[in-house]
Coordinates of C-alpha atoms and ligand atoms in Angstrom, one line a residue:
M7 CA 101.8 85.5 102.6
V8 CA 105.8 84.7 103.3
P9 CA 106.8 81.2 104.4
D10 CA 109.3 83.0 107.7
V11 CA 104.9 83.9 109.0
S12 CA 105.7 81.1 111.5
L13 CA 109.5 83.0 112.5
I14 CA 108.0 86.3 113.5
R15 CA 105.1 85.7 115.4
A16 CA 107.7 83.5 117.7
A17 CA 110.3 86.4 117.5
V18 CA 106.6 88.8 118.6
A19 CA 105.8 86.3 121.2
R20 CA 109.2 86.2 122.6
A21 CA 109.5 90.7 122.9
H22 CA 108.9 92.8 125.9
R23 CA 108.8 95.4 123.3
V24 CA 107.4 96.3 120.2
V25 CA 106.9 99.6 118.7
F26 CA 104.9 100.2 115.4
F27 CA 106.0 102.9 113.5
T28 CA 103.5 103.2 110.7
G29 CA 103.2 106.0 107.5
A30 CA 100.3 106.4 105.3
G31 CA 100.4 102.5 103.6
V32 CA 98.4 101.7 107.0
S33 CA 95.6 103.9 106.3
A34 CA 95.7 102.8 102.7
E35 CA 92.9 100.5 103.2
S36 CA 90.4 103.0 104.7
G37 CA 90.6 105.0 101.8
V38 CA 92.7 107.8 103.1
A39 CA 95.2 108.3 100.5
T40 CA 98.9 108.3 101.2
F41 CA 101.2 110.7 99.6
R42 CA 104.0 109.1 97.3
G43 CA 103.2 106.4 94.0
A44 CA 100.2 105.1 91.9
G45 CA 96.6 107.7 93.4
G46 CA 99.0 109.4 95.8
L47 CA 98.0 113.2 97.0
W48 CA 101.5 114.2 95.4
E49 CA 100.0 113.2 92.4
A50 CA 97.6 116.3 91.7
Y51 CA 99.8 118.1 93.8
R52 CA 104.3 118.8 95.1
P53 CA 104.1 119.3 98.6
E54 CA 106.2 122.4 99.0
E55 CA 103.4 124.2 97.0
L56 CA 100.9 123.3 100.0
A57 CA 102.2 121.5 103.1
S58 CA 104.6 124.2 103.8
P59 CA 104.7 127.2 105.7
S60 CA 105.4 129.5 102.6
A61 CA 103.1 128.2 101.0
F62 CA 100.3 128.8 103.8
R63 CA 101.7 132.3 104.3
A64 CA 101.4 133.0 100.2
D65 CA 97.9 131.4 99.8
P66 CA 96.5 130.4 103.8
L67 CA 92.7 129.9 101.1
L68 CA 94.5 127.8 99.5
V69 CA 96.3 125.2 101.5
W70 CA 93.3 125.5 104.2
R71 CA 91.2 124.2 101.6
F72 CA 94.1 120.9 101.3
Y73 CA 93.4 120.4 104.6
D74 CA 89.8 120.5 105.2
H75 CA 89.4 118.5 102.2
R76 CA 91.4 115.7 103.7
R77 CA 90.0 116.3 106.8
Q78 CA 86.9 115.5 105.3
K79 CA 88.5 112.7 103.6
A80 CA 89.5 111.3 106.9
L81 CA 86.2 111.8 108.7
Q82 CA 84.5 109.7 106.6
A83 CA 87.3 106.6 107.4
H84 CA 87.2 103.6 109.3
P85 CA 89.8 102.2 111.0
N86 CA 90.3 99.0 109.3
P87 CA 91.7 95.2 110.3
G88 CA 94.8 96.1 110.0
H89 CA 94.8 99.4 113.0
H90 CA 92.5 97.5 114.3
A91 CA 94.9 94.3 115.0
I92 CA 98.0 96.7 116.4
A93 CA 95.5 98.6 118.3
A94 CA 94.4 95.1 120.0
F95 CA 98.0 93.6 120.1
V96 CA 99.5 96.7 122.3
A97 CA 96.7 95.8 124.8
R98 CA 97.4 92.8 125.5
W99 CA 101.0 93.5 125.1
R100 CA 100.4 95.8 128.3
A101 CA 98.1 93.7 130.0
A102 CA 100.4 91.3 130.0
G103 CA 103.1 94.3 131.6
R104 CA 105.0 94.3 128.5
S105 CA 105.5 96.8 126.7
A106 CA 103.7 98.4 123.2
A107 CA 103.6 101.4 121.6
I108 CA 102.9 103.2 118.5
V109 CA 104.7 106.3 116.4
T110 CA 103.5 107.4 113.7
Q111 CA 104.1 109.8 110.9
N112 CA 100.0 110.2 110.1
V113 CA 98.5 112.9 110.7
D114 CA 94.2 111.0 111.0
D115 CA 93.2 109.7 113.8
L116 CA 92.7 106.0 112.5
H117 CA 94.9 104.6 115.7
E118 CA 92.8 106.5 117.8
R119 CA 89.7 105.6 116.4
A120 CA 90.6 102.1 116.8
G121 CA 91.5 102.3 120.5
A122 CA 94.9 103.1 120.7
D123 CA 97.1 106.3 121.4
A124 CA 100.5 106.8 119.5
V125 CA 103.3 109.0 119.8
H126 CA 102.5 111.6 116.0
L127 CA 104.9 113.1 114.8
H128 CA 103.3 115.5 112.0
G129 CA 101.0 116.4 113.8
R130 CA 97.0 116.1 114.1
L131 CA 94.4 116.7 111.5
F132 CA 92.0 117.2 114.3
E133 CA 94.2 119.5 116.1
V134 CA 94.6 123.9 114.9
R135 CA 97.0 126.0 116.2
C136 CA 97.0 129.4 116.7
T137 CA 99.8 131.7 114.0
G138 CA 99.5 135.0 116.9
C139 CA 99.3 132.9 120.7
G140 CA 99.9 129.4 119.8
R141 CA 97.2 128.4 121.7
V142 CA 96.6 124.5 120.2
T143 CA 92.6 122.7 120.0
A144 CA 90.7 120.0 119.2
D145 CA 88.6 121.0 116.2
R146 CA 87.2 118.4 113.9
R147 CA 84.5 120.9 111.8
A148 CA 84.8 119.4 108.2
P149 CA 84.3 121.4 106.3
M150 CA 85.3 124.5 108.4
P151 CA 83.1 126.9 108.2
G152 CA 84.0 129.8 106.1
L153 CA 86.6 128.3 103.9
D154 CA 83.8 128.4 100.9
G155 CA 83.1 132.5 101.6
G156 CA 87.2 133.2 101.6
S157 CA 87.5 132.9 105.0
L158 CA 90.1 131.6 107.3
P159 CA 89.1 130.2 110.6
E160 CA 89.8 132.6 113.3
C161 CA 91.6 132.5 117.2
V162 CA 89.1 133.4 120.5
C163 CA 92.2 135.5 120.7
G164 CA 91.6 137.3 116.4
G165 CA 94.5 135.1 115.6
V166 CA 94.2 133.2 111.8
L167 CA 94.1 129.5 112.7
R168 CA 96.6 127.4 111.5
P169 CA 96.8 123.0 110.4
N170 CA 98.8 121.5 114.1
I171 CA 100.3 119.6 111.4
V172 CA 104.2 119.6 110.9
W173 CA 104.7 121.3 107.5
F174 CA 108.2 120.4 105.3
G175 CA 110.9 122.8 106.5
E176 CA 109.4 123.0 110.0
H177 CA 110.7 121.0 113.4
L178 CA 109.1 118.1 114.8
D179 CA 108.3 119.4 118.9
P180 CA 111.2 117.1 120.5
R181 CA 109.4 116.1 123.0
D182 CA 108.0 113.6 120.2
L183 CA 111.3 112.7 118.6
E184 CA 112.3 112.0 121.8
A185 CA 110.0 110.2 123.3
A186 CA 110.0 108.1 119.4
Y187 CA 113.7 107.4 120.0
G188 CA 113.2 106.8 123.5
L189 CA 111.2 104.0 122.5
V190 CA 113.0 102.8 119.2
S191 CA 116.0 102.3 121.1
K192 CA 114.3 99.4 124.1
A193 CA 112.7 97.9 121.7
D194 CA 113.3 94.0 120.4
V195 CA 110.6 94.2 117.9
L196 CA 110.3 97.3 115.6
F197 CA 107.0 97.0 113.3
V198 CA 107.1 99.3 110.0
V199 CA 104.4 99.2 108.3
G200 CA 103.1 101.1 105.3
T201 CA 105.5 104.0 105.2
S202 CA 108.2 104.4 102.5
A203 CA 110.9 106.0 105.2
V204 CA 111.6 108.5 102.7
V205 CA 110.8 111.5 105.2
W206 CA 113.3 112.5 108.2
P207 CA 114.0 112.8 110.5
A208 CA 111.0 110.6 111.4
A209 CA 112.8 107.8 108.9
G210 CA 115.9 107.7 110.7
L211 CA 114.3 105.6 113.1
V212 CA 114.6 102.5 111.5
P213 CA 119.0 102.3 112.0
H214 CA 118.7 103.7 114.9
A215 CA 116.3 100.8 115.9
R216 CA 118.8 98.4 113.9
R217 CA 122.0 100.2 115.8
A218 CA 119.7 99.6 119.1
G219 CA 119.2 96.0 118.1
A220 CA 115.8 95.7 117.1
T221 CA 114.5 92.9 114.8
I222 CA 112.9 94.4 112.5
I223 CA 110.1 93.4 109.9
E224 CA 108.2 95.6 107.5
V225 CA 105.3 95.5 106.2
N226 CA 104.2 97.2 103.0
P227 CA 102.7 95.5 99.8
E228 CA 106.4 97.4 97.8
D229 CA 110.1 97.4 98.7
T230 CA 111.2 100.9 100.0
D231 CA 113.9 103.3 101.3
A232 CA 113.7 101.5 105.2
S233 CA 113.7 97.0 103.6
D234 CA 117.5 96.6 103.7
Q235 CA 117.5 97.4 106.9
C236 CA 115.2 95.0 107.9
A237 CA 115.1 91.2 109.0
F238 CA 111.5 90.3 107.7
T239 CA 110.0 91.6 104.6
V240 CA 106.0 90.9 104.8
R241 CA 104.9 92.2 101.0
A242 CA 101.4 92.1 101.6
P243 CA 99.4 95.0 102.3
S244 CA 99.4 95.8 106.3
G245 CA 95.2 94.8 106.1
Q246 CA 96.1 91.8 105.5
A247 CA 98.7 90.5 107.3
L248 CA 99.0 91.6 110.9
P249 CA 95.2 90.4 111.8
V250 CA 97.3 86.8 110.7
L251 CA 101.5 88.5 112.1
L252 CA 99.7 89.7 115.2
D253 CA 97.7 86.8 116.5
V254 CA 100.2 85.7 119.1
E255 CA 100.4 85.3 122.8
P256 CA 103.1 86.6 124.8
A257 CA 105.6 83.6 125.7
Ligands
BV8_5 C1 112.6 118.9 109.8 C2 102.7 117.0 107.2 C3 114.3 120.4 110.3 C4 101.4 117.8 106.3 C5 104.8 115.4 106.1 C6 117.2 115.3 106.6 C7 117.2 115.6 107.8 C8 115.9 116.4 108.2 C9 115.2 116.9 107.6 C10 115.6 116.6 105.6 C11 116.7 115.7 105.5 N1 116.4 115.6 104.1 C12 115.6 115.7 103.4 C13 114.6 116.8 105.1 C14 113.7 117.6 104.4 C15 112.7 116.9 105.2 C16 112.6 115.3 103.8 O1 112.3 114.6 104.8 N2 111.8 116.2 102.7 C17 112.0 114.4 102.1 C18 110.8 114.2 100.6 C19 112.8 114.2 102.0 N3 112.0 116.8 106.5 C20 111.2 118.1 107.3 O2 111.2 119.3 106.1 C21 111.3 117.6 108.2 N4 111.3 119.0 109.4 O3 113.6 117.9 109.2 O4 113.2 120.2 109.8 C22 114.3 121.2 109.7 C23 114.3 122.1 109.1 C24 114.6 123.4 107.7 C25 115.4 122.9 107.2 C26 116.1 121.9 108.0 C27 115.4 120.2 108.2 C28 109.7 117.6 108.4 C29 108.9 117.0 107.7 C30 107.0 116.4 108.4 C31 106.7 116.7 106.5 N5 105.2 116.9 107.4 N6 103.1 115.4 106.6 C32 100.7 116.5 105.7 O5 100.8 115.3 106.3 O6 99.7 117.0 105.0 S1 105.4 114.1 105.6 C33 104.9 113.6 104.8 O7 105.1 112.1 104.7 C34 103.4 112.2 105.8 O8 103.1 113.0 106.9 C35 103.9 111.2 105.5 O9 103.7 110.2 107.0 C36 105.4 111.2 105.8 C37 106.3 110.2 104.7 O10 105.0 109.5 104.0 P1 104.4 107.6 104.2 O11 103.6 108.0 105.4 O12 105.5 107.2 104.8 O13 103.6 107.7 103.3 P2 104.2 107.5 101.3 O14 103.1 108.0 100.9 O15 105.3 108.0 101.1 O16 104.1 106.0 101.4 C38 102.8 105.4 101.6 C39 103.4 104.0 101.7 O17 102.7 102.7 102.1 C40 103.9 103.1 100.5 O18 105.7 102.4 100.5 C41 103.1 102.4 100.2 O19 104.0 101.1 99.6 C42 102.5 102.3 101.0 N7 101.8 100.6 101.0 C43 100.9 101.3 100.3 N8 99.1 100.5 100.6 C44 99.5 100.0 101.3 C45 100.9 100.0 101.8 N9 101.4 99.8 102.8 C46 100.9 98.4 103.3 N10 99.2 98.1 103.8 C47 98.9 98.8 102.3 N11 97.8 98.9 102.3
ZN6 ZN1 95.2 132.7 119.4

């Protein structure tokens, strides 16, 4: 680990408002593939080939098969000690009358399955949205019936359903963005966990928090685009580091 664990813990204990900004790395130890880097999803595909409106228009079956595969993998996964440490910390801080929140770029539901709520900036793998009437519904069918036979899931209105995910070139939900920027602008401590910080506007949360005076703590085995904004960088897997770093009581 790192020598400044006690410094980090002291900063966290003093914090009245803590935000966790997470990316695919927080789910890596649950066996959910990250996007970039070795073994990442994008190694086999190019993002614009699959996670974009044009890809869905061109070949909705291919895109649905990509998400169906990820839905099945995500259902087989379980929250890891990193998810549990964050969820327990958030509950403890709120019980003490302090503020703690999670803003995630992830579309899996592992934060929720560890008992926490989260702002999902890039949508949710287990929701579908109708391309006709716009209705959003929870949907955990995996495998998705019909895909093997070449038929696309449909809404009760007859419209084709799509994953309720923000694709490249699509706007994030302004309510989520507003919530996320509102949280980090008041944070005393911002944990940046398991993200390469290359995707915007989500990545903008880090410089925004820094300008607002937050102490930023990165938990990631590797250097990222956010590393130079961080007061502390913990070069370790989040499932190992977070149970240690978050084992604090409010001071
Ligand atoms: C938009 C859903 C307006 C799909 C995703 C500036 C401003 C605005 C837009 C842009 C801009 N510059 C460029 C853009 C365009 C684009 C963008 O940011 N492109 C990047 C690639 C340059 N942004 C957009 O298109 C956004 N839309 O801005 O709308 C607009 C409209 C039209 C025209 C212009 C602008 C929409 C972005 C959302 C895209 N959707 N996901 C899906 O999931 O299938 S993004 C995708 O990347 C995932 O959601 C993921 O969450 C996100 C970020 O990736 P990470 O989570 O960081 O994961 P990654 O694999 O990269 O890194 C993993 C990290 O974990 C690594 O650092 C690794 O070291 C670490 N790690 C590994 N193991 C562990 C670990 N850490 C801890 N513990 C471990 N054990
Ligand atoms: Zn519909």
